[in-house]
JSON list of C-alpha atoms in Angstrom, two decimals:
[
{"chain": "A", "resi": 1, "resn": "UNK", "atom": "CA", "xyz": [14.28, -15.31, 4.95]},
{"chain": "A", "resi": 2, "resn": "UNK", "atom": "CA", "xyz": [11.21, -15.84, 2.77]},
{"chain": "A", "resi": 3, "resn": "UNK", "atom": "CA", "xyz": [8.98, -16.15, 5.84]},
{"chain": "A", "resi": 4, "resn": "UNK", "atom": "CA", "xyz": [10.26, -12.83, 7.19]},
{"chain": "A", "resi": 5, "resn": "UNK", "atom": "CA", "xyz": [9.51, -11.11, 3.86]},
{"chain": "A", "resi": 6, "resn": "UNK", "atom": "CA", "xyz": [6.04, -12.67, 3.75]},
{"chain": "A", "resi": 7, "resn": "UNK", "atom": "CA", "xyz": [5.29, -11.30, 7.21]},
{"chain": "A", "resi": 8, "resn": "UNK", "atom": "CA", "xyz": [6.69, -7.90, 6.29]},
{"chain": "A", "resi": 9, "resn": "UNK", "atom": "CA", "xyz": [4.74, -7.75, 3.01]},
{"chain": "A", "resi": 10, "resn": "UNK", "atom": "CA", "xyz": [1.57, -8.76, 4.82]},
{"chain": "A", "resi": 11, "resn": "UNK", "atom": "CA", "xyz": [2.04, -6.12, 7.53]},
{"chain": "A", "resi": 12, "resn": "UNK", "atom": "CA", "xyz": [2.90, -3.44, 4.95]},
{"chain": "A", "resi": 13, "resn": "UNK", "atom": "CA", "xyz": [-0.17, -4.32, 2.90]},
{"chain": "A", "resi": 14, "resn": "UNK", "atom": "CA", "xyz": [-2.39, -4.25, 5.97]},
{"chain": "A", "resi": 15, "resn": "UNK", "atom": "CA", "xyz": [-1.10, -0.77, 6.78]},
{"chain": "A", "resi": 16, "resn": "UNK", "atom": "CA", "xyz": [-1.85, 0.43, 3.24]},
{"chain": "A", "resi": 17, "resn": "UNK", "atom": "CA", "xyz": [-5.37, -0.99, 3.45]},
{"chain": "A", "resi": 18, "resn": "UNK", "atom": "CA", "xyz": [-5.98, 0.50, 6.90]},
{"chain": "A", "resi": 19, "resn": "UNK", "atom": "CA", "xyz": [-4.90, 3.97, 5.75]},
{"chain": "A", "resi": 20, "resn": "UNK", "atom": "CA", "xyz": [-7.00, 3.65, 2.61]},
{"chain": "A", "resi": 21, "resn": "UNK", "atom": "CA", "xyz": [-10.07, 2.77, 4.65]},
{"chain": "A", "resi": 22, "resn": "UNK", "atom": "CA", "xyz": [-9.35, 5.46, 7.24]},
{"chain": "A", "resi": 23, "resn": "UNK", "atom": "CA", "xyz": [-9.17, 8.07, 4.47]},
{"chain": "A", "resi": 24, "resn": "UNK", "atom": "CA", "xyz": [-12.33, 6.58, 2.92]},
{"chain": "A", "resi": 25, "resn": "UNK", "atom": "CA", "xyz": [-10.68, 6.06, -0.46]},
{"chain": "A", "resi": 26, "resn": "UNK", "atom": "CA", "xyz": [-11.78, 3.23, -2.71]},
{"chain": "A", "resi": 27, "resn": "UNK", "atom": "CA", "xyz": [-9.19, 0.75, -3.84]},
{"chain": "A", "resi": 28, "resn": "UNK", "atom": "CA", "xyz": [-9.78, 1.85, -7.43]},
{"chain": "A", "resi": 29, "resn": "UNK", "atom": "CA", "xyz": [-9.21, 5.51, -6.52]},
{"chain": "A", "resi": 30, "resn": "UNK", "atom": "CA", "xyz": [-5.90, 4.78, -4.80]},
{"chain": "A", "resi": 31, "resn": "UNK", "atom": "CA", "xyz": [-4.78, 2.50, -7.65]},
{"chain": "A", "resi": 32, "resn": "UNK", "atom": "CA", "xyz": [-5.60, 5.22, -10.19]},
{"chain": "A", "resi": 33, "resn": "UNK", "atom": "CA", "xyz": [-3.65, 7.81, -8.20]},
{"chain": "A", "resi": 34, "resn": "UNK", "atom": "CA", "xyz": [-0.66, 5.45, -7.97]},
{"chain": "A", "resi": 35, "resn": "UNK", "atom": "CA", "xyz": [-0.82, 4.54, -11.65]},
{"chain": "A", "resi": 36, "resn": "UNK", "atom": "CA", "xyz": [-1.36, 0.82, -11.18]},
{"chain": "A", "resi": 37, "resn": "UNK", "atom": "CA", "xyz": [-4.46, -1.30, -11.59]},
{"chain": "A", "resi": 38, "resn": "UNK", "atom": "CA", "xyz": [-6.68, -2.30, -8.69]},
{"chain": "A", "resi": 39, "resn": "UNK", "atom": "CA", "xyz": [-5.58, -5.94, -9.01]},
{"chain": "A", "resi": 40, "resn": "UNK", "atom": "CA", "xyz": [-1.97, -4.98, -8.34]},
{"chain": "A", "resi": 41, "resn": "UNK", "atom": "CA", "xyz": [-2.96, -2.80, -5.38]},
{"chain": "A", "resi": 42, "resn": "UNK", "atom": "CA", "xyz": [-5.05, -5.65, -4.01]},
{"chain": "A", "resi": 43, "resn": "UNK", "atom": "CA", "xyz": [-2.02, -7.94, -4.26]},
{"chain": "A", "resi": 44, "resn": "UNK", "atom": "CA", "xyz": [0.06, -5.40, -2.33]},
{"chain": "A", "resi": 45, "resn": "UNK", "atom": "CA", "xyz": [-2.62, -5.07, 0.34]},
{"chain": "A", "resi": 46, "resn": "UNK", "atom": "CA", "xyz": [-2.82, -8.85, 0.74]},
{"chain": "A", "resi": 47, "resn": "UNK", "atom": "CA", "xyz": [0.97, -9.19, 0.95]},
{"chain": "A", "resi": 48, "resn": "UNK", "atom": "CA", "xyz": [1.17, -11.13, -2.29]},
{"chain": "A", "resi": 49, "resn": "UNK", "atom": "CA", "xyz": [3.08, -8.47, -4.23]},
{"chain": "A", "resi": 50, "resn": "UNK", "atom": "CA", "xyz": [6.27, -6.67, -3.33]},
{"chain": "A", "resi": 51, "resn": "UNK", "atom": "CA", "xyz": [5.93, -3.06, -4.55]},
{"chain": "A", "resi": 52, "resn": "UNK", "atom": "CA", "xyz": [8.83, -1.18, -6.12]},
{"chain": "A", "resi": 53, "resn": "UNK", "atom": "CA", "xyz": [10.24, 1.74, -4.14]},
{"chain": "A", "resi": 54, "resn": "UNK", "atom": "CA", "xyz": [8.80, 4.22, -6.65]},
{"chain": "A", "resi": 55, "resn": "UNK", "atom": "CA", "xyz": [5.34, 2.72, -6.10]},
{"chain": "A", "resi": 56, "resn": "UNK", "atom": "CA", "xyz": [5.71, 2.85, -2.32]},
{"chain": "A", "resi": 57, "resn": "UNK", "atom": "CA", "xyz": [6.29, 6.59, -2.65]},
{"chain": "A", "resi": 58, "resn": "UNK", "atom": "CA", "xyz": [3.33, 6.93, -5.02]},
{"chain": "A", "resi": 59, "resn": "UNK", "atom": "CA", "xyz": [1.10, 4.99, -2.59]},
{"chain": "A", "resi": 60, "resn": "UNK", "atom": "CA", "xyz": [2.09, 7.36, 0.21]},
{"chain": "A", "resi": 61, "resn": "UNK", "atom": "CA", "xyz": [1.32, 10.38, -1.96]},
{"chain": "A", "resi": 62, "resn": "UNK", "atom": "CA", "xyz": [-2.01, 8.88, -3.05]},
{"chain": "A", "resi": 63, "resn": "UNK", "atom": "CA", "xyz": [-2.98, 8.34, 0.58]},
{"chain": "A", "resi": 64, "resn": "UNK", "atom": "CA", "xyz": [-1.73, 11.77, 1.65]},
{"chain": "A", "resi": 65, "resn": "UNK", "atom": "CA", "xyz": [0.73, 10.39, 4.20]},
{"chain": "A", "resi": 66, "resn": "UNK", "atom": "CA", "xyz": [4.48, 10.38, 4.72]},
{"chain": "A", "resi": 67, "resn": "UNK", "atom": "CA", "xyz": [6.22, 7.32, 3.29]},
{"chain": "A", "resi": 68, "resn": "UNK", "atom": "CA", "xyz": [7.34, 6.37, 6.81]},
{"chain": "A", "resi": 69, "resn": "UNK", "atom": "CA", "xyz": [3.70, 5.98, 7.87]},
{"chain": "A", "resi": 70, "resn": "UNK", "atom": "CA", "xyz": [3.40, 3.01, 5.55]},
{"chain": "A", "resi": 71, "resn": "UNK", "atom": "CA", "xyz": [6.08, 1.26, 7.58]},
{"chain": "A", "resi": 72, "resn": "UNK", "atom": "CA", "xyz": [4.55, 1.83, 11.02]},
{"chain": "A", "resi": 73, "resn": "UNK", "atom": "CA", "xyz": [3.93, -1.83, 11.54]}
]
């Protein structure tokens, strides 16, 4: 089960990073909008951190996308 979660976290993080880059937002800007530090956002993007549901929603809002777009793996 841990391997499945690692793959999911990695894919989710890659999607967050891709949307961030597509929107031309800096990592610091997105982190500030979410209310977390850039180190935590970096960990999410690299699949090392598992974000809370409330932060997933905040990430979507910060990127100006629907929450479901973060899960289009």
